[in-house]
XYZ file of C-alpha atoms in Angstrom:
230
model
C 10.270 -4.971 19.990
C 9.693 -2.776 16.578
C 9.578 0.995 16.033
C 5.841 1.963 14.712
C 5.969 5.200 13.260
C 2.458 6.045 12.518
C 2.401 9.031 9.488
C -1.945 9.596 10.625
C -3.540 9.184 13.437
C -7.228 9.440 13.329
C -9.374 6.067 13.516
C -6.862 2.955 11.969
C -3.849 4.531 12.650
C -5.199 5.219 16.409
C -5.757 1.483 16.151
C -3.227 0.607 14.671
C -0.828 2.076 17.226
C -3.284 0.420 20.393
C -2.730 -2.599 18.995
C 0.521 -2.134 18.079
C 1.812 -1.427 21.603
C 0.344 -4.254 23.217
C 1.887 -6.239 22.025
C 5.018 -4.632 22.865
C 5.902 -2.549 19.982
C 7.066 1.272 20.531
C 4.942 3.597 18.565
C 5.748 6.831 17.078
C 2.323 8.983 16.042
C 2.181 12.077 14.107
C -0.969 13.842 12.323
C -1.208 16.680 9.799
C -2.052 19.296 12.616
C 0.557 19.076 14.869
C 2.501 16.580 17.676
C 1.333 18.869 20.629
C -2.254 17.990 19.262
C -1.773 14.414 19.994
C -1.258 14.138 23.998
C -4.134 12.813 24.965
C -3.404 10.301 22.202
C 0.087 9.485 23.890
C -1.520 9.043 27.387
C -3.819 6.803 26.503
C -1.183 4.430 25.004
C 1.196 4.845 27.827
C 4.785 5.008 27.776
C 5.784 3.267 24.367
C 3.809 5.902 22.533
C 4.986 9.264 22.058
C 4.023 12.302 19.216
C 6.430 13.611 17.020
C 6.492 15.264 13.313
C 5.981 12.656 10.124
C 9.037 13.017 9.089
C 9.759 12.225 12.649
C 8.099 9.688 13.101
C 8.844 8.051 8.737
C 12.763 8.221 10.467
C 11.934 6.608 13.596
C 9.692 3.802 12.831
C 11.549 0.481 11.332
C 8.054 0.261 9.970
C 6.056 3.273 8.708
C 2.486 2.807 8.936
C 0.837 5.662 6.184
C -2.673 6.433 7.510
C -3.481 9.904 5.797
C -6.636 10.594 3.464
C -6.013 9.669 -0.021
C -6.458 13.647 -1.494
C -2.914 13.578 0.663
C -0.167 11.129 -0.167
C 1.816 13.665 -1.559
C 2.665 15.453 1.481
C 3.558 11.779 2.750
C 7.586 12.353 3.728
C 9.859 10.895 0.952
C 13.456 10.915 2.297
C 12.466 10.160 5.638
C 10.444 6.331 4.652
C 13.466 6.523 2.023
C 14.385 1.984 1.623
C 11.508 1.446 4.737
C 8.611 -1.303 4.314
C 5.586 1.153 3.749
C 2.345 -0.121 5.041
C -0.333 1.816 2.365
C -4.252 1.823 4.499
C -5.756 4.422 2.256
C -8.593 3.838 0.597
C -10.352 5.632 -2.279
C -13.633 8.396 -1.463
C -13.968 10.757 -4.764
C -16.023 13.061 -2.689
C -13.549 13.439 -0.157
C -10.965 13.321 -1.943
C -11.759 14.595 -5.037
C -11.420 12.829 -8.851
C -8.543 10.985 -9.717
C -7.994 10.119 -13.447
C -6.072 7.105 -13.228
C -7.783 5.653 -10.409
C -11.390 6.074 -12.359
C -10.100 4.483 -15.241
C -8.309 2.081 -13.268
C -5.285 2.004 -14.525
C -3.492 1.923 -11.025
C -4.485 1.777 -7.721
C -3.867 3.564 -4.650
C -1.235 0.482 -3.262
C 0.496 2.244 -6.244
C 0.230 5.562 -6.315
C 1.755 5.493 -2.778
C 4.755 3.531 -4.422
C 5.008 6.149 -7.312
C 5.211 8.993 -4.706
C 7.885 6.703 -2.190
C 10.616 5.019 -5.099
C 13.015 3.967 -2.778
C 10.650 2.483 -0.335
C 8.606 -0.432 -0.206
C 4.946 -0.303 0.128
C 2.468 -2.877 1.539
C -1.307 -2.723 0.982
C -2.587 -3.151 4.653
C -5.247 -2.353 6.230
C -7.843 -1.070 4.160
C -10.183 -3.675 3.685
C -11.252 -3.433 7.423
C -13.792 -0.938 9.628
C -12.139 0.590 12.160
C -14.636 -0.864 15.188
C -13.794 -4.881 13.544
C -10.268 -3.856 14.218
C -9.774 -3.341 17.347
C -11.600 -6.715 18.257
C -10.674 -9.383 15.860
C -7.252 -9.725 16.472
C -6.289 -13.148 18.431
C -3.395 -14.934 19.542
C -1.274 -17.424 16.485
C -3.150 -20.673 16.714
C -6.172 -18.870 18.231
C -9.083 -21.151 15.647
C -11.230 -17.787 15.640
C -8.590 -15.816 14.240
C -8.685 -13.460 11.313
C -7.691 -13.252 8.267
C -5.751 -9.608 6.424
C -5.262 -9.736 2.863
C -2.025 -7.450 2.004
C -0.328 -6.941 -1.459
C 3.182 -5.761 -2.516
C 6.083 -5.474 -5.714
C 8.453 -6.882 -2.605
C 8.194 -10.299 -0.912
C 10.693 -9.584 1.619
C 8.206 -6.477 2.541
C 5.354 -8.760 2.555
C 7.172 -10.434 4.889
C 8.014 -8.021 7.318
C 3.953 -7.008 7.950
C 3.498 -10.462 7.792
C 5.667 -10.649 11.035
C 3.978 -7.539 12.406
C 0.698 -8.522 11.576
C 0.497 -11.949 13.302
C 2.413 -10.215 16.379
C -0.943 -7.673 16.320
C -3.589 -10.796 15.737
C -4.153 -11.269 13.253
C -3.036 -13.678 10.122
C -1.926 -12.453 6.338
C -3.076 -13.107 2.600
C -1.307 -12.094 0.474
C -3.326 -11.160 -2.696
C -0.001 -10.452 -5.453
C 1.571 -7.241 -6.622
C 0.930 -3.883 -5.485
C -1.256 -4.083 -8.537
C -3.821 -6.635 -7.675
C -4.334 -5.139 -4.666
C -7.765 -3.482 -6.547
C -8.858 -7.091 -5.034
C -9.587 -5.526 -1.456
C -10.586 -1.525 -2.650
C -13.798 -0.144 -1.738
C -16.826 -1.692 -3.195
C -15.057 -5.181 -3.635
C -16.518 -8.158 -1.740
C -13.842 -8.625 0.531
C -13.584 -5.570 1.441
C -15.368 -3.921 5.288
C -18.571 -6.065 5.422
C -17.151 -9.671 5.848
C -16.019 -9.110 9.088
C -18.625 -7.165 9.923
C -21.613 -8.769 11.569
C -24.800 -8.694 9.082
C -27.364 -5.729 10.295
C -28.509 -3.261 9.613
C -26.285 -0.946 11.644
C -23.354 -2.967 9.803
C -20.099 -1.938 9.359
C -20.781 -0.468 12.969
C -21.442 -2.965 15.537
C -19.301 -6.039 15.993
C -17.349 -8.140 14.191
C -16.644 -11.597 13.185
C -14.243 -14.280 12.124
C -12.752 -13.816 8.445
C -11.266 -16.942 7.519
C -8.479 -17.609 4.531
C -10.937 -19.591 2.752
C -13.733 -17.281 2.855
C -11.189 -14.257 1.711
C -10.101 -16.269 -0.991
C -13.007 -16.462 -2.157
C -14.238 -12.687 -2.030
C -10.742 -12.167 -3.627
C -11.722 -14.577 -6.589
C -14.879 -12.957 -7.070
C -13.524 -9.139 -8.155
C -14.489 -8.460 -10.463
C -13.539 -4.356 -11.981
C -15.200 -2.296 -13.685
C -13.749 -2.063 -17.057
C -14.023 -6.018 -17.314
C -17.973 -5.216 -16.698
C-alpha cells in the first residue's frame, strides 16, 4: 500500500494517520518537536506507523500531508517533497498566524502560498473544511449511501486523482472544486467550511457529525462569496 508522510501530527494529522493505517497504508509521522515526542501516538497506531523528522517523513511518503499551522509553512522542507503530491490542510487564522497581507486582500489562497513554497511539488487542498471531531467518524466504505464528500482543489489533474484515490481508501468521496485558486470556496468563514459536517446545536462543531452529500456541497460552494466581491 501507499506510504503517507505527515509533516505535522496534531489533531488533523493524527486523525488522517489513523484513517490511513485503518485503510492499510503505512504512515511516517513528524512534528516540530522531534520524533521522540511521538512515541505514544506511534504505539497507538501500531506497526504500520513510525516517527521521523519532517525531512525524513517527506522523503518516505509516496503521498505527503502538510498539516502545520499556516505561520510555519515556510519551514516545510522543500527538497524531500520535490515532484511529490502534497496535501495541504492549512487554514488561515490571523490570531494564531499573524496577518498575511496577500490573504487579507484575497490576492492568493493558503494552498497557493504552499505551492509557491514548494514550486516543484503538486499541492492539492484537502481536509481543511472538516473539523477533526467529524473527520474521524464520518468515513464510510465505498458505495455506502451515508458516505460524505470532501472538497479538493489543485492545479495538477493527476495529483488530484491521486488524492481522490487516497480519500476513497480512507472512506470519503472527493469533489473537485478546480484549481488551487478556487480553494477559497471552502476556507474559513465560508458556507462549506466545517459546520455542514456537524450536527447543529450549541456545541457544534464539537459533537456528532452528519453526512454531506455531493449535491449539498455543490450548493454550498456555489454560494460562496469573497469579501472583495461584496
